[in-house]
Coordinates of C-alpha atoms in Angstrom, one line a residue:
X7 CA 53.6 -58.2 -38.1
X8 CA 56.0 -57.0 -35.1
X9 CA 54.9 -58.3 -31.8
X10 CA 52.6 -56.1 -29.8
X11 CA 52.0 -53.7 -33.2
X12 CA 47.9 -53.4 -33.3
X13 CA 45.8 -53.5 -36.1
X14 CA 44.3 -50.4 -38.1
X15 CA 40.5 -51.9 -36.5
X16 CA 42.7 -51.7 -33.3
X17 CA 43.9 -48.6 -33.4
X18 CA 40.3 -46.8 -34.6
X19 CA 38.9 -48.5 -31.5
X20 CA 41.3 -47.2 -29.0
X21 CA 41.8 -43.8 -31.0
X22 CA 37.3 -43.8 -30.5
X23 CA 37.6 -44.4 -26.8
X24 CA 39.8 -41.5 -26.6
X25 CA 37.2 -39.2 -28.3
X26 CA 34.6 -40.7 -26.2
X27 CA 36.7 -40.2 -22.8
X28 CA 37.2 -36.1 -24.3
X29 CA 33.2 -35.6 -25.0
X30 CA 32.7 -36.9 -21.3
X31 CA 34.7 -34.7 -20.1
X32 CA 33.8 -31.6 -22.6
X33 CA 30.1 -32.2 -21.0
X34 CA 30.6 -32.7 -17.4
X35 CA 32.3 -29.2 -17.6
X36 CA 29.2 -27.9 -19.4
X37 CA 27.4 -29.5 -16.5
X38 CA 29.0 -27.9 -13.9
X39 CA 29.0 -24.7 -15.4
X40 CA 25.3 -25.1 -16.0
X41 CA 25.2 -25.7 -12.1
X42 CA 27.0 -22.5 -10.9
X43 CA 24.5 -20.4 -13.2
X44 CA 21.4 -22.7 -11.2
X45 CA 23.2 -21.7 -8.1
X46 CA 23.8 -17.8 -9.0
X47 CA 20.2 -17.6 -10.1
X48 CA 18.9 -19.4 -6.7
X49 CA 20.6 -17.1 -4.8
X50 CA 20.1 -13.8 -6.7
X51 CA 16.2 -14.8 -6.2
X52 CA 16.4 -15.1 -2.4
X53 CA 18.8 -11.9 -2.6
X54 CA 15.5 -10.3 -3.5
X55 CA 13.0 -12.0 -1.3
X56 CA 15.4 -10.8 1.6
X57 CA 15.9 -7.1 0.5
X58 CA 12.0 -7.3 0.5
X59 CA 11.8 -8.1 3.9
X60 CA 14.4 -5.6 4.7
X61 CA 12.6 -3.1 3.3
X62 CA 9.6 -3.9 4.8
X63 CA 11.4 -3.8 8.1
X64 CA 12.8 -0.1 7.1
X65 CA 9.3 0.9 6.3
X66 CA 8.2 -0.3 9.6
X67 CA 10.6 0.9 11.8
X68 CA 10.7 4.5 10.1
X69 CA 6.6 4.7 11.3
X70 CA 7.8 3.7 14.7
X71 CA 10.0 6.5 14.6
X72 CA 7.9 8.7 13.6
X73 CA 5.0 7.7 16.6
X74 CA 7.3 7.3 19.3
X75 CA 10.6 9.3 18.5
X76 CA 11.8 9.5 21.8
X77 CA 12.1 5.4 21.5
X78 CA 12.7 4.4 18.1
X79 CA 14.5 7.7 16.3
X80 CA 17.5 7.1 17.4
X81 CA 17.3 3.7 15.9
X82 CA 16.0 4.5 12.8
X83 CA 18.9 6.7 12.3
X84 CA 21.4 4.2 13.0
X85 CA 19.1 1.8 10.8
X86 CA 19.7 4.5 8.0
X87 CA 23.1 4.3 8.2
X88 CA 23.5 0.2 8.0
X89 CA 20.9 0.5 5.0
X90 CA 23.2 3.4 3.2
X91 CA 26.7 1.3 3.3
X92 CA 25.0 -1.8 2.7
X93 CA 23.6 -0.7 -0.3
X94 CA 26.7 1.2 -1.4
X95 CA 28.5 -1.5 -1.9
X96 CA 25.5 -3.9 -3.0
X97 CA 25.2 -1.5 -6.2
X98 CA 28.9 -1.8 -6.6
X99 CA 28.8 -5.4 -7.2
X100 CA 25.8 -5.0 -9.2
X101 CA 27.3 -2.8 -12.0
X102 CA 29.9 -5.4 -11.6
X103 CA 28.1 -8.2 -12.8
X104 CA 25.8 -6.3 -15.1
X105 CA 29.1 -5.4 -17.2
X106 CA 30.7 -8.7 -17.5
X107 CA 27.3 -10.4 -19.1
X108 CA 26.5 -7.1 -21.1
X109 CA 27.7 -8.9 -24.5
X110 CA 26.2 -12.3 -23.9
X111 CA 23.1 -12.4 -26.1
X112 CA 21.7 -14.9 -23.3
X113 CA 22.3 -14.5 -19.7
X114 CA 20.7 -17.3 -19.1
X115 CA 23.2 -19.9 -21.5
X116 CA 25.1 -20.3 -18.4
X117 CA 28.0 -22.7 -20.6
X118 CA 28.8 -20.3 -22.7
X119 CA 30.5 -18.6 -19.4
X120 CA 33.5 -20.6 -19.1
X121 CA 36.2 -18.0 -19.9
X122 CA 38.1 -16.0 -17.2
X123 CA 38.8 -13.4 -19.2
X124 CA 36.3 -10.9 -18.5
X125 CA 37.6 -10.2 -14.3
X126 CA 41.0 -11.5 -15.7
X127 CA 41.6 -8.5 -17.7
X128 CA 39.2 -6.2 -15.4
X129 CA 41.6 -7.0 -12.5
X130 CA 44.9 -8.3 -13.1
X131 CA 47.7 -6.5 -15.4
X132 CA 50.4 -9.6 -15.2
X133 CA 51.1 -9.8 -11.5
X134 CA 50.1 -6.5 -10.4
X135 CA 46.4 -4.8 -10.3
X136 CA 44.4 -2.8 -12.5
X137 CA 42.6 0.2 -11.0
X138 CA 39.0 -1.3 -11.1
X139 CA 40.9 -4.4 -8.9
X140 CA 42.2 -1.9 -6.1
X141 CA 39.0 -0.6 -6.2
X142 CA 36.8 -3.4 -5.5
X143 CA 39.4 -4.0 -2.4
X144 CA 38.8 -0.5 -1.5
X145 CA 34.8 -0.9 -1.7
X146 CA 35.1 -4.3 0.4
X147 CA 37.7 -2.9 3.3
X148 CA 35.2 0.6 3.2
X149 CA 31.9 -1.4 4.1
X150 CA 33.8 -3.5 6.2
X151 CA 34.9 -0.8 8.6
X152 CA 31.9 1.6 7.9
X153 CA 29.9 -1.2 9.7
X154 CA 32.4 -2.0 12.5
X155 CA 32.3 1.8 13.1
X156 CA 28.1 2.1 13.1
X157 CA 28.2 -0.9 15.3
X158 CA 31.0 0.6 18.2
X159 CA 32.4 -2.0 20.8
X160 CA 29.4 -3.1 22.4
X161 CA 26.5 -3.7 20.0
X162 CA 26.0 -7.7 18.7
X163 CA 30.0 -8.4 18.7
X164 CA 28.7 -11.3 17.1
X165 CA 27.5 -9.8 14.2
X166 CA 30.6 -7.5 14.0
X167 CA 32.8 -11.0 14.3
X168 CA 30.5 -12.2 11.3
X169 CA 31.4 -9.0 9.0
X170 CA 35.0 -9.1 9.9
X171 CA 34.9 -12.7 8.5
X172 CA 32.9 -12.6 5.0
X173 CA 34.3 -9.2 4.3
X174 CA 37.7 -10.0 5.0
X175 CA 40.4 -9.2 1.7
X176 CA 43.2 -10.7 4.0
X177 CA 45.1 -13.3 2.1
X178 CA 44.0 -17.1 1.5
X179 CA 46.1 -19.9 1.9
X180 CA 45.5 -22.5 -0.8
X181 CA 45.5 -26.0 -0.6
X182 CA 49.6 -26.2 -0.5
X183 CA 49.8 -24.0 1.8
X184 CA 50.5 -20.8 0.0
X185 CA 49.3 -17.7 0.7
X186 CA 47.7 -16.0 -2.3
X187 CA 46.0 -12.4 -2.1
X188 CA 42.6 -12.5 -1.7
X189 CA 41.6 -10.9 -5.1
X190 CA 44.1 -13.8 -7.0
X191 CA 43.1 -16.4 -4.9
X192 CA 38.7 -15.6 -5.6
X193 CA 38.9 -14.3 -9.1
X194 CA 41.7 -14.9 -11.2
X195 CA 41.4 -18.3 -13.8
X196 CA 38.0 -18.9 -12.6
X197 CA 35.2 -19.2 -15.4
X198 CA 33.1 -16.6 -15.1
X199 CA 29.5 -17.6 -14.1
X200 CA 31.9 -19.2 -11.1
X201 CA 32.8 -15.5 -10.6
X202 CA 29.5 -14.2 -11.2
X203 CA 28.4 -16.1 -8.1
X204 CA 31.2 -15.6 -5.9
X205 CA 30.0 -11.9 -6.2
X206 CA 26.0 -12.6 -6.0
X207 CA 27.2 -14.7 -2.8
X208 CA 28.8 -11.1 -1.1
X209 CA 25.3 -9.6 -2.1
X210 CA 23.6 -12.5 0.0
X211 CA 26.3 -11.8 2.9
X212 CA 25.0 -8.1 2.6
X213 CA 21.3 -8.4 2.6
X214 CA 21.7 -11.2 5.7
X215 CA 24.3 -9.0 7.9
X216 CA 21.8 -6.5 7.7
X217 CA 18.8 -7.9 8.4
X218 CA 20.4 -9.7 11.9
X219 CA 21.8 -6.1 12.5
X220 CA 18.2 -4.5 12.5
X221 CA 16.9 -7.2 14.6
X222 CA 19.0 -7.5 17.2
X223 CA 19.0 -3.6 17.3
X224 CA 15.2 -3.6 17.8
X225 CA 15.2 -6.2 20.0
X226 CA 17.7 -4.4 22.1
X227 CA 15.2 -1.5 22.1
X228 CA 12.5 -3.2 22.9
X229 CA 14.5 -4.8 25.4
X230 CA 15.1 -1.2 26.7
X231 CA 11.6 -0.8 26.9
X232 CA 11.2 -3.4 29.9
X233 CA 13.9 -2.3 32.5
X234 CA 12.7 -1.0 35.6
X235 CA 13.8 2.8 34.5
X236 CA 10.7 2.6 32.6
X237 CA 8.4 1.9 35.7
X238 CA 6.4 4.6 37.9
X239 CA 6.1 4.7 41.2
X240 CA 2.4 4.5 42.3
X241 CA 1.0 5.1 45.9
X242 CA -2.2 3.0 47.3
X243 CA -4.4 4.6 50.3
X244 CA -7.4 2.6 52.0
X245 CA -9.1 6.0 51.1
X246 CA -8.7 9.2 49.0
X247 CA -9.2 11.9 52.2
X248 CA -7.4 12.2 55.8
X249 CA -8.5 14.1 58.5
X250 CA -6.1 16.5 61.0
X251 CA -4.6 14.2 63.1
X252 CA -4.9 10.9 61.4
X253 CA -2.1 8.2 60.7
X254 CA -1.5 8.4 56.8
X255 CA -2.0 4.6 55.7
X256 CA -0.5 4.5 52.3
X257 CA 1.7 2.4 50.1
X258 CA 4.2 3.4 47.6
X259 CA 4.7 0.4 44.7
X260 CA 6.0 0.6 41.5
X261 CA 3.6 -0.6 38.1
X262 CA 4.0 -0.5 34.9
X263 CA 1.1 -0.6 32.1
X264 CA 0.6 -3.2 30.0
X265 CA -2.0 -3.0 27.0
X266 CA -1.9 -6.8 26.6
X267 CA -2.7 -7.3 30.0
X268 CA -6.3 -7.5 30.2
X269 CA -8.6 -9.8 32.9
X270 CA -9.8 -12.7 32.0
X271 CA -13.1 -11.6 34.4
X272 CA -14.0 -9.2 36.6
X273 CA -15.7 -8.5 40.2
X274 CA -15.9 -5.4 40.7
X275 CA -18.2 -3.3 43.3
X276 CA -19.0 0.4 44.3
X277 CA -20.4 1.0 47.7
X278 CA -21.1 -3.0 47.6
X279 CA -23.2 -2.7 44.1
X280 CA -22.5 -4.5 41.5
X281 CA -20.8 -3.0 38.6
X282 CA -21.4 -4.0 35.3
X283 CA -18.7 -4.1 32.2
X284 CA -19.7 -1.8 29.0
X285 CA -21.9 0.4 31.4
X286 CA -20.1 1.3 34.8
X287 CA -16.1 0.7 33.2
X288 CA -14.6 -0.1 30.1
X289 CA -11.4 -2.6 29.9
X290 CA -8.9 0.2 27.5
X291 CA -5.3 -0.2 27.1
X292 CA -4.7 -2.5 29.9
X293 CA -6.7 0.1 32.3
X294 CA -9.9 -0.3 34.3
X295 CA -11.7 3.3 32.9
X296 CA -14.8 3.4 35.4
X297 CA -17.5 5.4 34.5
X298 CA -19.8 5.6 36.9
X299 CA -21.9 8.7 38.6
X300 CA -20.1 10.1 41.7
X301 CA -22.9 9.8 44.0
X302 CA -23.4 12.0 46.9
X303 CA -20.8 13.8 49.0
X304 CA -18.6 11.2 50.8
X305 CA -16.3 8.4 50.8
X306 CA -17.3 5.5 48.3
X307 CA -15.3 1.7 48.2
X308 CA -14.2 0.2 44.9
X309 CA -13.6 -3.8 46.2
X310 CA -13.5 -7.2 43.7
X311 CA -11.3 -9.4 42.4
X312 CA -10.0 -9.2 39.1
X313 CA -8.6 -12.8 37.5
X314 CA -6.0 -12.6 34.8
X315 CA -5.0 -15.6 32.8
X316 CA -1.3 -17.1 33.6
X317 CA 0.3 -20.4 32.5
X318 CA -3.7 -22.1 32.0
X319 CA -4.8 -21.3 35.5
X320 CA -6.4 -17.9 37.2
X321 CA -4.8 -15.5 39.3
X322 CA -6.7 -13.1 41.7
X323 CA -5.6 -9.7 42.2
X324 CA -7.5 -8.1 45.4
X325 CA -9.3 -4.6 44.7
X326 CA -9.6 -2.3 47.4
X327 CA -9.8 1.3 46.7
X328 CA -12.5 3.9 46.5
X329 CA -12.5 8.2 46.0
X330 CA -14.4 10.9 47.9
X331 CA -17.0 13.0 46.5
X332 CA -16.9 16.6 48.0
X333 CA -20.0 19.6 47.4
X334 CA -17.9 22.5 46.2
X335 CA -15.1 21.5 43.6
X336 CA -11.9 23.8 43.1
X337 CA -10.6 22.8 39.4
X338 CA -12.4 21.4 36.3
X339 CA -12.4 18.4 34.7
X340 CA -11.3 18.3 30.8
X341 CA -10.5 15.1 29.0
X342 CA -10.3 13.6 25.7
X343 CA -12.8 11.0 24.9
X344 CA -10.4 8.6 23.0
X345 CA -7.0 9.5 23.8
X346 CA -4.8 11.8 25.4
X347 CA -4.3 13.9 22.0
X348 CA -5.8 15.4 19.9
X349 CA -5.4 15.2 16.1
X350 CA -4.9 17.3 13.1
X351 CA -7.4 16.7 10.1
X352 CA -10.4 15.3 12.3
X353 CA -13.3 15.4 14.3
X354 CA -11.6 15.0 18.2
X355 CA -14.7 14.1 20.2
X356 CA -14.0 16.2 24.1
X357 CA -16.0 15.9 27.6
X358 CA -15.6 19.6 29.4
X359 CA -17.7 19.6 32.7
X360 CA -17.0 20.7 36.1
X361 CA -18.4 18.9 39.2
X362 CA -21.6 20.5 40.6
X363 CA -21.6 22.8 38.1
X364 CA -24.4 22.8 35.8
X365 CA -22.9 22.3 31.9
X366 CA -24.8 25.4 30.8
X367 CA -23.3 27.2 33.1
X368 CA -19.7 26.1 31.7
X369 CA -18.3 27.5 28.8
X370 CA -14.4 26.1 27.2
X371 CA -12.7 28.2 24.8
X372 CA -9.5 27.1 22.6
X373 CA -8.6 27.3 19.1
X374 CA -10.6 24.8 16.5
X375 CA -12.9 24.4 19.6
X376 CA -16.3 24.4 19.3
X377 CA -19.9 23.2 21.5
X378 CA -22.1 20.1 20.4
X379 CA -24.3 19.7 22.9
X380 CA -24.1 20.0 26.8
X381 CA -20.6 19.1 27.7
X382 CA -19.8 17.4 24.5
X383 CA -17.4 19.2 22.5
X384 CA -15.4 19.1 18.8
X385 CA -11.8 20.4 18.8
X386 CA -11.0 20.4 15.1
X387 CA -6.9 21.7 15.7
X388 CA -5.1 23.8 13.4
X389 CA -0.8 24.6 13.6
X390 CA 1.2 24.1 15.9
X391 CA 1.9 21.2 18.0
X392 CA -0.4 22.0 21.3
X393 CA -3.2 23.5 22.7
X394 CA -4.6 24.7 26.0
X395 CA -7.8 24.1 26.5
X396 CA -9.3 27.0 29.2
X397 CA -13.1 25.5 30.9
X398 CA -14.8 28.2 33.2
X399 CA -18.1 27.9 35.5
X400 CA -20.4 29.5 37.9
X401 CA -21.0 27.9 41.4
X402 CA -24.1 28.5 43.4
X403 CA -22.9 31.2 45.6
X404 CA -21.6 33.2 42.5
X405 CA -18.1 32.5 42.6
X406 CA -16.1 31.3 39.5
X407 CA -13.8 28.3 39.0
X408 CA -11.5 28.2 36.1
X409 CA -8.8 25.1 34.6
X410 CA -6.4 24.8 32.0
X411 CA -4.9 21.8 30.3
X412 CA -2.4 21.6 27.7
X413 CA -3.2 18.7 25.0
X414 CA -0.4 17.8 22.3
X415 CA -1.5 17.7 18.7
X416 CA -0.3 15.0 16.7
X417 CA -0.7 14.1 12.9
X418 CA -2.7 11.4 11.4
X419 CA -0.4 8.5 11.3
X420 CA 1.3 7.5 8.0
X421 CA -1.2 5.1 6.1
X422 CA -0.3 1.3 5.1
X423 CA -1.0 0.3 1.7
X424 CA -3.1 -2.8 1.2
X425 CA -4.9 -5.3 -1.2
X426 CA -7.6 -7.3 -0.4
X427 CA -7.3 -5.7 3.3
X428 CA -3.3 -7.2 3.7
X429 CA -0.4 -5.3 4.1
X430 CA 2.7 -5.7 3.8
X431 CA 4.1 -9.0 1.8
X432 CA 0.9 -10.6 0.2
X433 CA 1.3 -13.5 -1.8
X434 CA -1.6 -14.3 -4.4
X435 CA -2.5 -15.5 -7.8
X436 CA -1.6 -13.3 -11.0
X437 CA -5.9 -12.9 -11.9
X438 CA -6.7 -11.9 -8.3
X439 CA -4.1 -9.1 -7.8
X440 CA -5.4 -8.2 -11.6
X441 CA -8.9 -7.5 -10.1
X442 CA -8.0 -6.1 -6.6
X443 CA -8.6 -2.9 -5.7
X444 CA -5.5 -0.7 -3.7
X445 CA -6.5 0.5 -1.1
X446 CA -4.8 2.6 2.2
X447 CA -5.5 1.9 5.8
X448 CA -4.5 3.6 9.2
X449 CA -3.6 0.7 11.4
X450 CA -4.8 0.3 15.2
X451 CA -5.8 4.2 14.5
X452 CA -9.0 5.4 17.0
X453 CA -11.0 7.4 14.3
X454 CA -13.3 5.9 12.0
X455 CA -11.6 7.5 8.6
X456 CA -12.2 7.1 4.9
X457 CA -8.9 7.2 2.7
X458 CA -9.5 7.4 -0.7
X459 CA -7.0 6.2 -3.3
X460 CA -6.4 8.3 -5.9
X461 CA -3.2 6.4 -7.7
X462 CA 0.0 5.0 -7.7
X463 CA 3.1 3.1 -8.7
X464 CA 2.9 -0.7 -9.9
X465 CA 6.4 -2.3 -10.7
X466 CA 6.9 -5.6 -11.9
X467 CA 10.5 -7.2 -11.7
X468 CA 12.6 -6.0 -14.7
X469 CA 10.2 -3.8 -16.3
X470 CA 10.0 -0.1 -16.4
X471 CA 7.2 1.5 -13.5
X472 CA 4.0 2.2 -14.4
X473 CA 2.2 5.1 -13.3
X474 CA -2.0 4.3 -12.7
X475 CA -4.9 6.9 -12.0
X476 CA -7.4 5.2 -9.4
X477 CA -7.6 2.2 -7.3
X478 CA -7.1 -0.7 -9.9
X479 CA -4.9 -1.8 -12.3
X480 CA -4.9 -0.3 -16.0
X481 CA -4.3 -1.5 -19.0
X482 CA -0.6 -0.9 -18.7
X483 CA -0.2 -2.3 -15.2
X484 CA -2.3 -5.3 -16.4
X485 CA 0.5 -5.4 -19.8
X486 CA 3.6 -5.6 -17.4
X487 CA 1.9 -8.2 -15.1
X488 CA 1.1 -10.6 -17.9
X489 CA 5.0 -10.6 -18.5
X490 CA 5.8 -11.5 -15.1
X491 CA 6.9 -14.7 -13.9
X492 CA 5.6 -17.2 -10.7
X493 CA 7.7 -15.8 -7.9
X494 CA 8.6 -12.2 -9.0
X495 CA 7.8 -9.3 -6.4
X496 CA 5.4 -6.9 -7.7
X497 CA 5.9 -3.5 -6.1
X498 CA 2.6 -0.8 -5.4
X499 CA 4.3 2.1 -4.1
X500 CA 4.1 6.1 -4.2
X501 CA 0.6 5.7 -3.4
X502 CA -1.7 8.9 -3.6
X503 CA -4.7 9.4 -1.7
X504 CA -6.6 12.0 0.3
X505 CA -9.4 12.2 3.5
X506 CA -12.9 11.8 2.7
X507 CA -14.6 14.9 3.2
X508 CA -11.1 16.6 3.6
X509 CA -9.3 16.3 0.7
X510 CA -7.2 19.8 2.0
X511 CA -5.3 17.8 4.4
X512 CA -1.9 16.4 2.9
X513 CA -1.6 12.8 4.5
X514 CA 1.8 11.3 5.3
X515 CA 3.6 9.0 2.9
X516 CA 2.2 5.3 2.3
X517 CA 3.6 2.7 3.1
X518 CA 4.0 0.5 0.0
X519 CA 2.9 -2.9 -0.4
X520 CA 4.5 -6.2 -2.1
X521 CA 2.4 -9.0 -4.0
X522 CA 4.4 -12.1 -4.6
X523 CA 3.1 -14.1 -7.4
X524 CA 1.7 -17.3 -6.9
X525 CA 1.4 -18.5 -10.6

């Protein structure tokens, strides 16, 4: 035998630890491919949970506008716009990835993805692009400067930094320090779950950009709504009535009101009587509302202390006011007993009285308005979006007094959907939501109203919608639920309903609400 020539026993060993060293190596790539498909699949789920939210946020904000439009419409609008190119290019990548797993029996066998061919030949035609490759540049560089342009040059440069960055198709310079084009350098020779969630990644940079764009454009509203341009100047008198020839002693200060602010307690007096909470003033809004009798002709005090909570201790504010009572009054006095609006498609409670005047002896006239009792009224409004509200009455000595006011008429806000009394996101257990009953709610609304349910849409992840008559689920709703898995979003939207005991009036879309499953 030469030296150093091995043995066939020799040569089988060493020709085994070869084979060995290959099926290592054959299963750590199988491993890591397994691990990309973990990855894609981690994020996709939190790609939802955030659209969710954003949704949610949309939904929000769009009822905002639709309340206060002279704050928030502007806003919304702009919010429409990030929403639009975000999810223009969001379904984009979608169809991407849908068509490169489209003939894998599994979509879940993550190792059976180890093949660049798929974006390879979708791409990249030798070293030149396809079409569909130009495109998806084109769809990257149009979000990215559809955004810079929604945000301008002074709106969160932070976030405009932030989409410059993730959305860049500038070229990469690899680990040699070559520049590559971005397209070669992120997709080409790459298996392709490792493509799969490159792109599921540019989804999660989508869904995040905009939900830190919304905020910090609310916040910058709500911001807005604290400057000083959105305080009033107010003027404070030791008393309501000068003579000729008096020194006017008045103060001008500015004040702002504040429906959180409320007393902690209250001392309050008229004409040094005590005045009690519930039956001389009400705490509404932030505002005192006294509701006391104006006594007999003359000048009456208003004097306490009112003690409002700040950082664990109590701070007195000094009261020190007061109004005049007079025999023959000049105007009337019409007001609404909840709000300062009236509203279409219910029962708006009104006070019409004139001072010293007798309430038989006033009558008030305006369209949908109509006499309970004494001064007690119902305006039930029809079209339009005011009304004037005309009160007339007889004094003593014969002589009439007449007032107008103009009242806006507003609709019934849009109602929230809800389950088991939540809105919004609810997470709960797959037998409870199979139980619950949907229901619709008007949130922080004055009027005591009845909304009755009549159906909607239930949508579990991956499964067609299913259309149900009533409050619960059905037997189809009940199918597609079974079906779901822990985690998955279930969707009630498209919710119908009407008014009790006005089923004529057409209520404005409900908002929908989202179950997350619990088990």
């Amino acid at each position: 035998m030469a030296k150093g020539a091995l043995s066939p026993r020799q040569k089988m060993i060493n020709l085994m630890y070869l084979v060995f060293i290959a099926m290592l190596a054959l299963n750590m790539s199988k491993e890591v491919l397994s691990a990309f498909g973990l990855l894609n699949n981690k994020i996709e789920k939190a790609n939802t949970n955030a659209e969710q939210r954003n949704m949610a946020f949309l939904e929000s904000l769009e009822t905002k506008a639709n309340d206060a439009p002279e704050q928030y419409a502007s806003l919304y609008r702009k919010a429409q716009q990030v929403n639009q190119a975000s999810e223009k290019l969001d379904t984009y990548i979608s169809s991407l990835k849908t068509d490169a797993i489209k003939n894998i029996e599994d979509p879940h066998d993550y190792e059976v993805m180890d093949k660049p061919d798929h974006f390879n030949n979708l791409f990249f035609t030798g070293d030149k692009y396809k079409p569909e490759g130009q495109v998806f540049i084109d769809k990257m560089n149009e979000y990215r400067t559809e955004m810079n342009s929604i945000l301008g040059d002074s709106l969160a440069p932070e976030i405009k930094a932030s989409i410059n960055q993730n959305f860049s198709t500038s070229p990469e310079t690899n680990r040699d320090g070559k520049e590559i084009e971005w397209l070669n350098y992120n997709y080409e020779g790459f298996p392709l779950i490792a493509s799969l969630t490159k792109l599921t990644q540019i989804q999660a940079d989508i869904k995040t950009t905009k939900s830190e764009l919304l905020s910090k454009m609310l916040g910058g509203v709500q911001a807005d709504a604290l400057a000083l341009k959105n305080y009033d100047a107010f003027m404070t008198v030791k008393k309501s009535a000068f003579y000729s020839g008096e020194t006017f002693d008045g103060s001008i200060i500015l004040g702002r009101v504040d429906p959180n602010t409320v007393p902690k307690r209250e001392e309050l007096t008229l004409d040094g009587r005590k005045l009690v909470r519930g039956t001389d003033y009400d705490i509404n809004g932030g505002r005192i509302t006294l509701k006391v009798g104006a006594g007999s002709p003359g000048d009456h005090k208003i004097e306490g202390t009112l003690y409002y909570g700040e950082e664990g201790d109590l701070t007195e504010v000094n009261i020190e006011t007061g109004f005049a009572t007079i025999n023959k009054p000049n105007s009337a006095v019409i007001a609404a007993d909840k709000m300062n609006v009236v509203y279409r498609g219910v029962d708006n409670p009104m006070t019409v009285s004139i001072p010293g005047i007798p309430d038989n002896n006033v009558n008030a006239s305006a369209a949908g308005l109509s006499r309970v009792a004494g001064s007690k009224y119902v305006m039930r409004p029809g079209s339009g979006r005011t009304v004037n509200i005309t009160a007339s009455g007889k004094l003593p000595d014969g002589q009439t007094v007449s007032s107008s006011s103009e009242f806006r008429i507003k609709d019934i806000p849009p109602p929230v959907g809800a389950i088991r009394g939540e809105t919004g996101i609810v997470r709960m257990e797959r037998q409870g939501l199979e139980i619950s009953t949907i229901s619709a709610v008007l949130q922080d609304f004055d009027f005591e109203i009845n909304i009755n349910v009549t159906g909607f849409s239930f949508k579990v992840s991956g499964q067609p919608t299913v259309k149900v008559n009533g409050t619960k689920l059905d037997a189809a709703a009940k199918g597609a639920l079974r079906r779901a898995q822990r985690g998955d979003a279930v969707q009630i939207f498209d919710i119908t309903a009407n008014l009790a005991g006005n089923s004529g009036y057409l209520l404005k879309k409900i908002s929908p609400v989202i179950i997350e499953l619990t088990n």
